[in-house]
Coordinates of C-alpha atoms and ligand atoms in Angstrom, one line a residue:
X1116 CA 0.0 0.0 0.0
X1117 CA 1.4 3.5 -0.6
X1118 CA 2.4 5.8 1.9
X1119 CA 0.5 8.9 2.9
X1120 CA 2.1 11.0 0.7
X1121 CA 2.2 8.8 -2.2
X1122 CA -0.9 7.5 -4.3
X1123 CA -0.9 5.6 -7.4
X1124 CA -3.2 7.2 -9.8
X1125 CA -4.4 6.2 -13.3
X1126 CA -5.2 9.1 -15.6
X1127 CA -7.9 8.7 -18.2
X1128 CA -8.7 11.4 -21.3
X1129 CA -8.0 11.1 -24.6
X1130 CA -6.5 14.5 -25.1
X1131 CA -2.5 13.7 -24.9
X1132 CA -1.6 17.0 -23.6
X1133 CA -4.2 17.3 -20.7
X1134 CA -3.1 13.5 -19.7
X1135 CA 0.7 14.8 -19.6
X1136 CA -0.2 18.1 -17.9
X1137 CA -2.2 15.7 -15.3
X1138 CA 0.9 13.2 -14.7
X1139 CA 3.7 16.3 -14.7
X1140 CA 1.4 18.1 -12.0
X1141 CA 1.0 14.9 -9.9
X1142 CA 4.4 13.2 -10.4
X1143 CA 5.9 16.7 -9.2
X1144 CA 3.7 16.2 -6.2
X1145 CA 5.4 12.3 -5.2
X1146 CA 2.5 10.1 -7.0
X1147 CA 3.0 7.5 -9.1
X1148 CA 0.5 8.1 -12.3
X1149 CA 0.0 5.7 -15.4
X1150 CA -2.3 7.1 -18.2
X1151 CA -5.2 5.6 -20.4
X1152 CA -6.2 7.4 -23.3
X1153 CA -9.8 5.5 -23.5
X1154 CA -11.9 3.1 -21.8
X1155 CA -10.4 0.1 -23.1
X1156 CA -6.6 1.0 -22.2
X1157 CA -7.8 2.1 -18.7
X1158 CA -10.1 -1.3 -18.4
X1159 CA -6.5 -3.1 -18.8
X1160 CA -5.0 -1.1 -16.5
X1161 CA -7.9 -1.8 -13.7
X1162 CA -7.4 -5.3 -14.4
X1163 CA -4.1 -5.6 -13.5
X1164 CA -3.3 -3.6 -10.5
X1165 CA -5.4 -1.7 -8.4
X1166 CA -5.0 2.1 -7.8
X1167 CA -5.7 5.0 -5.2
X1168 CA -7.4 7.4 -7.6
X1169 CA -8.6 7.2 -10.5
X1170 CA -8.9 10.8 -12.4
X1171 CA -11.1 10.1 -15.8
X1172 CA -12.4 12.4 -17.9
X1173 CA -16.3 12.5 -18.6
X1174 CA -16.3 12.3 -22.5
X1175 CA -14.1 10.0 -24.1
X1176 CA -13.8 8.1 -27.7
X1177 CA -15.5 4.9 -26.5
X1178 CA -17.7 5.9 -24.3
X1179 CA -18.7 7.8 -20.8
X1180 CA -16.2 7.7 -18.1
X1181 CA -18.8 7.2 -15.8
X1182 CA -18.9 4.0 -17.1
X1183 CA -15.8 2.7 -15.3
X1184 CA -17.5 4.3 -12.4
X1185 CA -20.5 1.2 -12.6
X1186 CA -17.7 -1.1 -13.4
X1187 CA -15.8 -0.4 -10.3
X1188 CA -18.5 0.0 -7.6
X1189 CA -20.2 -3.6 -9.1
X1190 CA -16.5 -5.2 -8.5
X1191 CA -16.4 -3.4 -5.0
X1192 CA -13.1 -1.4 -5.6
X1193 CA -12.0 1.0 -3.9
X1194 CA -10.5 3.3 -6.1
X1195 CA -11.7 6.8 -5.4
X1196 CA -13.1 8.5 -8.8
X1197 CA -12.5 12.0 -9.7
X1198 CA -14.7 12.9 -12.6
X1199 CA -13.5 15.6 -15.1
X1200 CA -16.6 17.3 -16.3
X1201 CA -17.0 20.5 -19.0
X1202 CA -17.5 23.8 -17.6
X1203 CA -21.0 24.8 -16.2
X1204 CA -22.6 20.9 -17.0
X1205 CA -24.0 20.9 -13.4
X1206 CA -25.7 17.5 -15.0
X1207 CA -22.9 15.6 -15.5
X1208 CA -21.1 16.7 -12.3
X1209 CA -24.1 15.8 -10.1
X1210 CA -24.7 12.1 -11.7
X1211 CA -20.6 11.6 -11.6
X1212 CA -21.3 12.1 -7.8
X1213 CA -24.4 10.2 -7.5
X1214 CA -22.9 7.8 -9.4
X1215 CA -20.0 6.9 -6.6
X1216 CA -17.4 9.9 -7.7
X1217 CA -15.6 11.2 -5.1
X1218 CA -15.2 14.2 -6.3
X1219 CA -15.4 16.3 -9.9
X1220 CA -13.5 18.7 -11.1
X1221 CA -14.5 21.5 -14.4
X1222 CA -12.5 22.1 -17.2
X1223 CA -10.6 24.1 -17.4
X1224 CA -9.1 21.9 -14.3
X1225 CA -7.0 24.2 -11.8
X1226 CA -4.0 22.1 -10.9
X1227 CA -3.7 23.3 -7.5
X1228 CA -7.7 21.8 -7.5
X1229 CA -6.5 18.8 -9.0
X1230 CA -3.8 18.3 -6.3
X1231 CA -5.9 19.1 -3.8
X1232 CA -8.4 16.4 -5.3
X1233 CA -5.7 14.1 -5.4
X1234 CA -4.7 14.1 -1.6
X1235 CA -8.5 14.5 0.0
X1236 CA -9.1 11.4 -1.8
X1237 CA -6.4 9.7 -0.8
X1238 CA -7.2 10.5 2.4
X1239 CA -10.2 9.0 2.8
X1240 CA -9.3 5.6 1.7
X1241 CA -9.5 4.0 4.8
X1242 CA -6.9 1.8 5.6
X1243 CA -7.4 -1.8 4.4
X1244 CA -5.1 -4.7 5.5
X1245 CA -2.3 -5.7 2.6
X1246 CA -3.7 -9.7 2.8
X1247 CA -6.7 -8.0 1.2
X1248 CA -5.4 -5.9 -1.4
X1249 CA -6.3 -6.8 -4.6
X1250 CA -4.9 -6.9 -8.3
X1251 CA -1.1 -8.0 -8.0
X1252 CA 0.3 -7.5 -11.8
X1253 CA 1.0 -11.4 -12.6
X1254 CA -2.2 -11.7 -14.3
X1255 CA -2.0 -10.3 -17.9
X1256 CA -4.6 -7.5 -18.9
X1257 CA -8.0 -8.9 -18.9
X1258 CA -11.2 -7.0 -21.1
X1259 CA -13.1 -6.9 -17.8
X1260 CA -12.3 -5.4 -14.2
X1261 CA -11.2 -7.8 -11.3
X1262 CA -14.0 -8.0 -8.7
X1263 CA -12.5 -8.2 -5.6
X1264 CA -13.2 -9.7 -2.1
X1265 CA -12.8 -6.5 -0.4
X1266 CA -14.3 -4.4 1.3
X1267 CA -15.6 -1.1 -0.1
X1268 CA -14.4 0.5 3.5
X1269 CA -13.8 -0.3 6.5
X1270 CA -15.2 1.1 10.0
X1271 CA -15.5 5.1 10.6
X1272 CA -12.3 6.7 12.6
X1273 CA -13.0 6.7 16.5
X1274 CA -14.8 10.3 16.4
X1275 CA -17.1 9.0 13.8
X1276 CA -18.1 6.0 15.8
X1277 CA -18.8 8.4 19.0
X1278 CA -20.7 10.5 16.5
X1279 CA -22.9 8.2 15.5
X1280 CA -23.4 7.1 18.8
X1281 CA -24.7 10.2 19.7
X1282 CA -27.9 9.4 17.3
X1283 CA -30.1 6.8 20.0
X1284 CA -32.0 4.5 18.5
X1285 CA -32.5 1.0 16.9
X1286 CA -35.4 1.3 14.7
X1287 CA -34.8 0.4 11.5
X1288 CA -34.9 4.0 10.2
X1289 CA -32.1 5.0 12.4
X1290 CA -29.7 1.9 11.5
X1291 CA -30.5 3.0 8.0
X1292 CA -29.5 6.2 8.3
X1293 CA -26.5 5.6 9.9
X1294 CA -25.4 3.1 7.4
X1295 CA -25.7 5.9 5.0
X1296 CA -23.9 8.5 6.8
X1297 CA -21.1 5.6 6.9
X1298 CA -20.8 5.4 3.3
X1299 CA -21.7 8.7 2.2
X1300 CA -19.1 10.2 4.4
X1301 CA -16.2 9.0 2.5
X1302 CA -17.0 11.1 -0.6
X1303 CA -17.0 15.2 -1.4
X1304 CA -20.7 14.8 -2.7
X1305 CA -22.7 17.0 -1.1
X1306 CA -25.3 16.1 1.4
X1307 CA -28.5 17.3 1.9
X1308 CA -30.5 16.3 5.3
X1309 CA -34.1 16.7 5.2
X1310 CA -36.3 15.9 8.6
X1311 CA -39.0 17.5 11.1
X1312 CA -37.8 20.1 13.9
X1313 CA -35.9 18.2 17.0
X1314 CA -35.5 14.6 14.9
X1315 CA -31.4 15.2 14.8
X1316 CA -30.2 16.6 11.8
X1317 CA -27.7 18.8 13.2
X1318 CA -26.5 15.4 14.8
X1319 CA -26.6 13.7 11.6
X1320 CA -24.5 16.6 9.9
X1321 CA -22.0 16.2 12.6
X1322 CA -21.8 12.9 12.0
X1323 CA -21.2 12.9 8.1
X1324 CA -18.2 15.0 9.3
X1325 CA -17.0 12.8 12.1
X1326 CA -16.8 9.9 9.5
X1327 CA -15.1 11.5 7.0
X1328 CA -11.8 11.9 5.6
X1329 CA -12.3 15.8 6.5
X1330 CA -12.9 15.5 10.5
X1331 CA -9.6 16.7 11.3
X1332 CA -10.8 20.0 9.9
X1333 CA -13.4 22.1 10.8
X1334 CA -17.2 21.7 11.1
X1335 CA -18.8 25.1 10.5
X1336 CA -22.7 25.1 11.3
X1337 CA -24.4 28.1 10.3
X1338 CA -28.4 28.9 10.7
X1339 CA -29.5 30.1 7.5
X1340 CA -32.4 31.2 8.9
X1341 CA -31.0 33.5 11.6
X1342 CA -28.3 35.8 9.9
X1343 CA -30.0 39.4 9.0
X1344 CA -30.5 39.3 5.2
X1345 CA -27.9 42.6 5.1
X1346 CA -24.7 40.5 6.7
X1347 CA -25.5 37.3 4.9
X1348 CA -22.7 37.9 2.0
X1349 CA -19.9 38.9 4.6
X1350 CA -21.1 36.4 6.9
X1351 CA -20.7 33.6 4.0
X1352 CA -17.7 35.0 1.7
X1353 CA -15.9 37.6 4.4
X1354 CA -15.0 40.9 4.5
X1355 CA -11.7 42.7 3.5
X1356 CA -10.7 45.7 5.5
X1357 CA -11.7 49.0 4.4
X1358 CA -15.0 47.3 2.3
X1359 CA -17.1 49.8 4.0
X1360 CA -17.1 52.3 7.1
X1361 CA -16.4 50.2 10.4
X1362 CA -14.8 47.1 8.1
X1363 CA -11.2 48.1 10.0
X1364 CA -9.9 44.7 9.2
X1365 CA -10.1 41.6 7.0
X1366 CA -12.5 38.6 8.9
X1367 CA -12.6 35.1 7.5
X1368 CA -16.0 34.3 6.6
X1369 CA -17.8 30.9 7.3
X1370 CA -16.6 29.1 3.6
X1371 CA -12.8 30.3 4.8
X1372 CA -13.2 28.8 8.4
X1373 CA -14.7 26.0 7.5
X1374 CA -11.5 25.2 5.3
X1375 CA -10.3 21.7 4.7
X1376 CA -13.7 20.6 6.7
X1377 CA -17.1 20.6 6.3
X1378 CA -20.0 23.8 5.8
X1379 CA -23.3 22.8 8.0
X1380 CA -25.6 25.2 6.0
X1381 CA -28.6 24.7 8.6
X1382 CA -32.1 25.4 7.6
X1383 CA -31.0 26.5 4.1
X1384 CA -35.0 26.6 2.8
X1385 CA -34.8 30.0 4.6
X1386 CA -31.8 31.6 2.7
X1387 CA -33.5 34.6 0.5
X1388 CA -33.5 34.1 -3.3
X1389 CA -30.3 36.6 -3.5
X1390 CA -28.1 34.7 -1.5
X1391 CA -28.9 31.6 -3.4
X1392 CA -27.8 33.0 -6.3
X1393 CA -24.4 34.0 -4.8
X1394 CA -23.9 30.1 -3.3
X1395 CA -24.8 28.7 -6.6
X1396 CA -22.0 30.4 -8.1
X1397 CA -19.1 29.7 -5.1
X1398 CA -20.7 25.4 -6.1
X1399 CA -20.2 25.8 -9.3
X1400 CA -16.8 27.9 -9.2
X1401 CA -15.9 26.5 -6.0
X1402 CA -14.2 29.8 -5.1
X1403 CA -15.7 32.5 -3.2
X1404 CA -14.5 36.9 -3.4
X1405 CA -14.7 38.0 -0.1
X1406 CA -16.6 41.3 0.5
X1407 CA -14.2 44.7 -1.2
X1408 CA -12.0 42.1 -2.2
X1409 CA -10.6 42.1 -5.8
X1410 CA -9.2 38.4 -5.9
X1411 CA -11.3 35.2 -5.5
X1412 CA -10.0 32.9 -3.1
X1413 CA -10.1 28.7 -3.7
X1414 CA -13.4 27.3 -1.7
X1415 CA -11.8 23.4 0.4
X1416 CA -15.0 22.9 2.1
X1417 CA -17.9 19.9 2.2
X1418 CA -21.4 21.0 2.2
X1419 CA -24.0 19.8 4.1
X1420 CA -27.2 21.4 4.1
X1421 CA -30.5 20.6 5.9
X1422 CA -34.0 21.9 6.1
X1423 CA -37.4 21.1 7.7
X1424 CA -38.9 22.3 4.8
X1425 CA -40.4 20.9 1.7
X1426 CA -37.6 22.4 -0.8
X1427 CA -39.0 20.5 -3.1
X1428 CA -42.0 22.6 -2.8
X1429 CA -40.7 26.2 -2.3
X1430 CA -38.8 25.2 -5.7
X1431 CA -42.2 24.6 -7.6
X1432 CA -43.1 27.9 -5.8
X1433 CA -40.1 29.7 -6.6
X1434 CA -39.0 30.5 -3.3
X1435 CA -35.7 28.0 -4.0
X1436 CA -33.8 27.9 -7.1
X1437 CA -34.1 24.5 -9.2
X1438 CA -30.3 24.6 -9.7
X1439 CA -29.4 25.2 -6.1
X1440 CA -31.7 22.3 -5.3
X1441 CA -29.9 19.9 -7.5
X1442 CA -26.9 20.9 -6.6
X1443 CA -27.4 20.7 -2.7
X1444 CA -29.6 17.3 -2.9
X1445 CA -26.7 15.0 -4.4
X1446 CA -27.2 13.0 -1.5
X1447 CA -30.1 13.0 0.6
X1448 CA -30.5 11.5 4.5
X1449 CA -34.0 11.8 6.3
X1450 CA -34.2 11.7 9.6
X1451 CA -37.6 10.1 11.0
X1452 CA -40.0 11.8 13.2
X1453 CA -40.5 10.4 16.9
X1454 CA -44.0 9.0 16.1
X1455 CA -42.8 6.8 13.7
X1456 CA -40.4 5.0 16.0
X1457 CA -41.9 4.8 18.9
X1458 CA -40.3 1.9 20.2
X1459 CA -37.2 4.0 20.7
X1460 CA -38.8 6.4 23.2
X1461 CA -37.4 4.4 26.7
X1462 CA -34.1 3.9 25.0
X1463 CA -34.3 7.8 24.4
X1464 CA -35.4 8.6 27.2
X1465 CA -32.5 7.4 29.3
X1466 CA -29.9 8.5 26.6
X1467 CA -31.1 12.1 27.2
X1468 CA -31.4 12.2 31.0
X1469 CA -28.2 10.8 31.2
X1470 CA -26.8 13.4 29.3
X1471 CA -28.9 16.3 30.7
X1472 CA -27.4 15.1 34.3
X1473 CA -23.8 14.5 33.0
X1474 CA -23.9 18.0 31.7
X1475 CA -25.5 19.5 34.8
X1476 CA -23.5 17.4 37.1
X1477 CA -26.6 15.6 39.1
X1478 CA -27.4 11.9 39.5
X1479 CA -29.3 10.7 37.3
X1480 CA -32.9 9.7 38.9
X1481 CA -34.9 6.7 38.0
X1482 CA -37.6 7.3 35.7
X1483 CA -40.5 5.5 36.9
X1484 CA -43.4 3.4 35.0
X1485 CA -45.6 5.3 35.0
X1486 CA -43.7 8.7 33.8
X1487 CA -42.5 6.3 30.7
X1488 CA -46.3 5.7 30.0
X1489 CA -47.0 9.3 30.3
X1490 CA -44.0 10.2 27.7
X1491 CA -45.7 7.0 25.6
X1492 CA -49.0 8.9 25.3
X1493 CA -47.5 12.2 24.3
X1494 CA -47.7 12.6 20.7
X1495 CA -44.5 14.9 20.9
X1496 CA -44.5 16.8 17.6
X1497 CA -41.8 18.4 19.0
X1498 CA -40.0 15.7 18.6
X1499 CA -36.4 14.4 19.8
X1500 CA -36.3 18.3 20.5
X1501 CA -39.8 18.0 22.7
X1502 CA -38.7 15.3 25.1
X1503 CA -35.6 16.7 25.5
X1504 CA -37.2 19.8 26.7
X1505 CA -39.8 18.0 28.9
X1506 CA -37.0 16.1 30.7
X1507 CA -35.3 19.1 31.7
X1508 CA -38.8 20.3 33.3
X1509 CA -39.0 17.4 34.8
X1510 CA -35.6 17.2 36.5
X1511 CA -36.0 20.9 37.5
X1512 CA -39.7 20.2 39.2
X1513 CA -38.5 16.5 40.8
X1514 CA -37.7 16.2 44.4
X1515 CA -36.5 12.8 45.1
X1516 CA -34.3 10.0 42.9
X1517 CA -37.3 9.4 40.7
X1518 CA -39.2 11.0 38.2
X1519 CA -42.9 10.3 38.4
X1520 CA -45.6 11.7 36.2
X1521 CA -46.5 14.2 38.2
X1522 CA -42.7 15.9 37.7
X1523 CA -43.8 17.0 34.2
X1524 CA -46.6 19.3 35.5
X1525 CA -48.9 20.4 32.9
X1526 CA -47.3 20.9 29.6
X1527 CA -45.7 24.6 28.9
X1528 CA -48.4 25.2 26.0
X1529 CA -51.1 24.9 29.0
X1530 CA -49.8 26.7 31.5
X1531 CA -49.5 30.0 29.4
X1532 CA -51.1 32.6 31.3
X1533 CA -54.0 34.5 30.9
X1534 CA -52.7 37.5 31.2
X1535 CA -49.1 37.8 30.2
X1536 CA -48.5 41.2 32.1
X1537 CA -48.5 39.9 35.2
X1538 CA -45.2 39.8 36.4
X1539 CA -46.5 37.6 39.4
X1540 CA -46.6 34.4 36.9
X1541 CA -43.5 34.0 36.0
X1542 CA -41.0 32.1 37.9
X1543 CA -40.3 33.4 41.3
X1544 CA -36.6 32.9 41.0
X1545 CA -36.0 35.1 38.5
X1546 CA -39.3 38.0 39.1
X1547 CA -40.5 39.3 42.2
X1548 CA -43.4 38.3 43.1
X1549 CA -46.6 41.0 43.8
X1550 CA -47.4 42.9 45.3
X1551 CA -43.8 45.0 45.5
X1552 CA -42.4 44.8 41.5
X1553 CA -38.6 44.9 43.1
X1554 CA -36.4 44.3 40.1
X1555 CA -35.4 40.9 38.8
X1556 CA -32.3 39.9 39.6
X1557 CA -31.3 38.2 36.5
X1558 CA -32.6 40.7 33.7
X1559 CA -31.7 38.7 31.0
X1560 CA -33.4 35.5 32.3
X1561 CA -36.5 37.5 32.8
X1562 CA -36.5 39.4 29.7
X1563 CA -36.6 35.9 27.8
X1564 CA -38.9 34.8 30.1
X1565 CA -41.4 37.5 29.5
X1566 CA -40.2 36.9 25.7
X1567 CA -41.1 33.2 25.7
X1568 CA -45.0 34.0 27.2
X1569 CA -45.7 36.6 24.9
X1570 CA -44.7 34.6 22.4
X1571 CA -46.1 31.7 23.2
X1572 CA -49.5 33.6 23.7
X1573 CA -49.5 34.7 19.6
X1574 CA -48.4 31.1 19.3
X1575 CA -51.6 29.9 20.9
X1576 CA -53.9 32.9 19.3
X1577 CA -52.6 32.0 15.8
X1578 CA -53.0 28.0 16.2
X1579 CA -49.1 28.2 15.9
X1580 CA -49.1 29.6 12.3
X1581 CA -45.6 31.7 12.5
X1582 CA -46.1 33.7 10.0
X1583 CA -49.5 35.0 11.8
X1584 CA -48.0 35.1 15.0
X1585 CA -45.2 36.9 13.7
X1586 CA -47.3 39.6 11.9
X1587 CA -49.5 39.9 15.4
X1588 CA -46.2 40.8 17.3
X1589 CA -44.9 43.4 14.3
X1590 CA -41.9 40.9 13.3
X1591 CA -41.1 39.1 10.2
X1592 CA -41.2 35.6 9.7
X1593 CA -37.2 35.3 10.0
X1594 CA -37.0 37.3 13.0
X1595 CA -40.1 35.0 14.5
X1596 CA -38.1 31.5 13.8
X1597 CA -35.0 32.8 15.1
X1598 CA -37.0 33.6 18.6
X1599 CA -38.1 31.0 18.5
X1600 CA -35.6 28.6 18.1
X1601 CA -33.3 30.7 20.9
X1602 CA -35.7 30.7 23.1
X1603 CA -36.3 26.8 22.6
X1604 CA -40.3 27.1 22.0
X1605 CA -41.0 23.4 20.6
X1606 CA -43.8 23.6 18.0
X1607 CA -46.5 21.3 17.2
X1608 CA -45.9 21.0 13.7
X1609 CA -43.5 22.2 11.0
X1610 CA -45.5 23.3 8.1
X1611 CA -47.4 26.0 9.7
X1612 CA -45.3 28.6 8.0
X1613 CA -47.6 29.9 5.3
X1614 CA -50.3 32.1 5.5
Ligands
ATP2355 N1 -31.5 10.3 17.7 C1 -31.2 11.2 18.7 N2 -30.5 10.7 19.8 C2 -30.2 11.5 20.8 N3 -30.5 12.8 20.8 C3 -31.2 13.3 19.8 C4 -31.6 12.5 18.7 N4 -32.2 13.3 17.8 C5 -32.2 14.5 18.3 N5 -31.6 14.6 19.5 C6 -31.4 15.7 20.4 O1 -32.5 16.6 20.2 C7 -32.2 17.9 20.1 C8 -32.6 18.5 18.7 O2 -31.8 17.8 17.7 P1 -31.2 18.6 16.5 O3 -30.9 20.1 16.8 O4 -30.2 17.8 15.8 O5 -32.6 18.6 15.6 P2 -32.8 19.3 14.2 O6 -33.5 18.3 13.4 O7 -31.6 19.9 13.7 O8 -33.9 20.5 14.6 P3 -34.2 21.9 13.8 O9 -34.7 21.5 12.5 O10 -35.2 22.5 14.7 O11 -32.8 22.6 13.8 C9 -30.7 18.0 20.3 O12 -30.4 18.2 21.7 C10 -30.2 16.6 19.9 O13 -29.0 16.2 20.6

């Protein structure tokens, strides 16, 4: 097997000075590169030794080099693909990546893209033991590629198993979805997680990372939905100093710290129209111009986007661009909601308290019976999110080692009050109670406190619609979903946005 620095890599395009511009660039760099000018000479190639990389380009005399693609993935190879696709055919690049490529480059290719192709995916070959390795050149060249008994990886890096340990649950949806965040998370496609409110998809995202080839690097999660639409571009791309009054020095934005890892766009369904258009273009150039700055700058980042949101359905509305869409949903994870797997709710249950009490440094109490059966009969649209939130309740309310029913009182959405100006209904620890109105003595706590009721109270009024509870309270939609996530309001359902 080749060292870390050095990977064998077959080249495959039919133009003879692109394949010699290839091998100069990566010979310079340590590997060790053979060349194919067509399917057939790279077929014989394949079938007599077995390579890192592969670099092919799409079009070639005898056919489509996605075609070695199939070949290898039915023989379970290992060679990671790097498609070379023409400039702006967003087609071809996304089915090179649904297809099993690793990674695609445009023409004209960048060489410092190319080398940078060439390392990332020798990086995430996991390490496979020599007895297993394939292909050893006594053979002569055969028409059709050597299937092979290995296989195509092996187990995720130690932060990648913890990872996915993080997501609880053995329903058959969850093992599902972690099987695919294991073998999606060797590749560069991008990944697009789509999934109720509180079902995990920031903890799927984090484990995509964990498991790749990237975790070493950054993970940059960013809510889409809660940057003002005015700092959105300088947010994203970054700012150079002296791009406007108060811009006194250069910042990084989120595509230069997430560098050599992996961009969580979070609730991407909620980035405006304008902004879409700018993200397309970083995809599809895969550089980014930071804001007053008057050189682009090489994008190294993963994207992983996710959404509660139909996208599918704001594009036939034309809040989402088609293109952004296809680009984002190369791959595409769903996390289930809690009702349909039940059977994971005790399971849950003690995952969470555990880890509410390890953070808060209590014991953890028994959960009785009869507060399981209680959880049971909760629909919890809330989800994952939901019984997180009613566990904390209850471990704030409980007195003793157990947590009975009782412990959950009546359900926040109940208990609203009828009057929300009463300072003499909110929590005693953190309001004076009447008749004297004192001062609070944590302001910040009470001010979201008071937040939370009123909100809650348009909530209620507006049979949870956001958008009319937002309009009740003189905010906008995006300034209502970011209060309400902060503030950690579970909703009853997710598609209560419109009208
Ligand atoms: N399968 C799970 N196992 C353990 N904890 C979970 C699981 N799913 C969700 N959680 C927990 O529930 C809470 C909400 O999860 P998360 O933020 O990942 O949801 P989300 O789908 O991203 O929600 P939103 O769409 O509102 O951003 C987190 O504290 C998370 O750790």
């Amino acid at each position: 097997m080749s060292t870390p620095a050095t990977a064998s890599v077959l080249v495959v395009d039919d133009e003879p000075d692109l394949r010699t511009l290839y091998e100069l660039t990566l010979l310079r760099e340590g590997h060790q590169v053979v060349s194919a000018q067509d399917l057939a000479q790279a077929r014989e190639w394949l079938t007599q030794r077995r390579f890192d990389v592969l670099i092919t380009d799409m079009r070639l005399p005898d056919g489509l080099g996605l075609e070695l693609l199939r070949e290898l993935s039915t023989s379970q190879r290992t060679e990671k693909c790097i498609v070379i696709t023409a400039y702006g055919s967003a087609e071809n690049a996304v089915e090179a990546l649904k297809t099993g490529a690793f990674d695609y480059l445009t023409k004209p290719v960048d060489l410092k893209q190319l080398r940078a192709a060439v390392s990332a995916a020798q990086q995430s070959q996991r390490h496979v033991p020599e007895a297993l390795q394939p292909g050893s050149a006594a053979d002569g060249p055969r028409p059709t590629i050597t299937p092979t008994a290995e296989p195509r990886s092996a187990p995720p890096p130690p932060a990648g198993v913890r990872a996915l340990a993080c997501i609880v649950g053995d329903a058959p949806s969850i093992a599902q979805i972690k099987g695919r965040i294991e073998k999606v998370a060797t590749s560069m496609a991008p990944v697009l997680i789509l999934g109720e409110s509180g079902t995990g998809k920031e903890l799927v995202a984090r484990a995509v990372h964990e498991c790749s080839h990237r975790a070493a690097g950054p993970l940059v999660a960013v809510n889409c939905g809660a940057i003002p639409e005015s700092l959105i571009e300088a947010e994203f791309f970054g700012v150079r100093k002296g791009a406007y009054t108060g811009a006194t020095q250069d910042r990084e934005g989120y595509f230069q710290a997430a560098k050599g890892g992996t961009l969580f766009l979070d609730e991407i369904g909620d980035l405006p129209l304008a902004m879409q258009a700018k993200l397309l273009r970083v995809i599809q150039e895969r550089r980014v111009r930071p804001l007053g700055g008057v050189q682009d700058e090489a994008v190294d980042v993963r994207l992983v986007s996710a959404t509660h949101r139909d996208l599918a359905a704001l594009v036939k509305t034309g809040e989402f661009r088609q293109d952004l869409f296809y680009r984002l949903n190369v791959i595409e994870l769903r996390t289930p909601a809690l009702r349909d797997r039940r059977e994971d709710l005790p399971e849950l249950t003690h995952a969470l308290l555990q880890r509410i009490c390890d953070e808060t440094g209590q014991p953890v109490p028994r959960l009785s019976a009869a507060a399981l059966q209680w959880l049971q009969s909760r629909e919890l649209p809330g989800n994952v999110r939901e019984l997180e939130n009613l566990l904390q309740r209850a471990l704030a309310l409980s007195s003793g080692h157990t947590i009975g029913p009782d412990d959950f009182g009546d359900t926040e959405l109940d208990t609203i009050p009828a009057s929300i100006e009463s300072p003499s209904q909110v929590d005693p620890c953190v309001a004076p109670t009447q008749p004297s109105p004192g001062i609070p003595t944590d302001l910040q706590t009470y001010l979201d406190q008071q937040e939370r009721l009123v909100l809650l109270q348009a909530l209620k009024e507006t049979d949870y619609n956001r958008t009319a509870a937002a309009a009740r309270l003189g905010l906008n939609l995006r300034q209502m979903r970011y209060r309400i996530q902060r503030l950690g309001i579970a909703m009853p359902s997710d598609d209560n946005d419109a009208g």
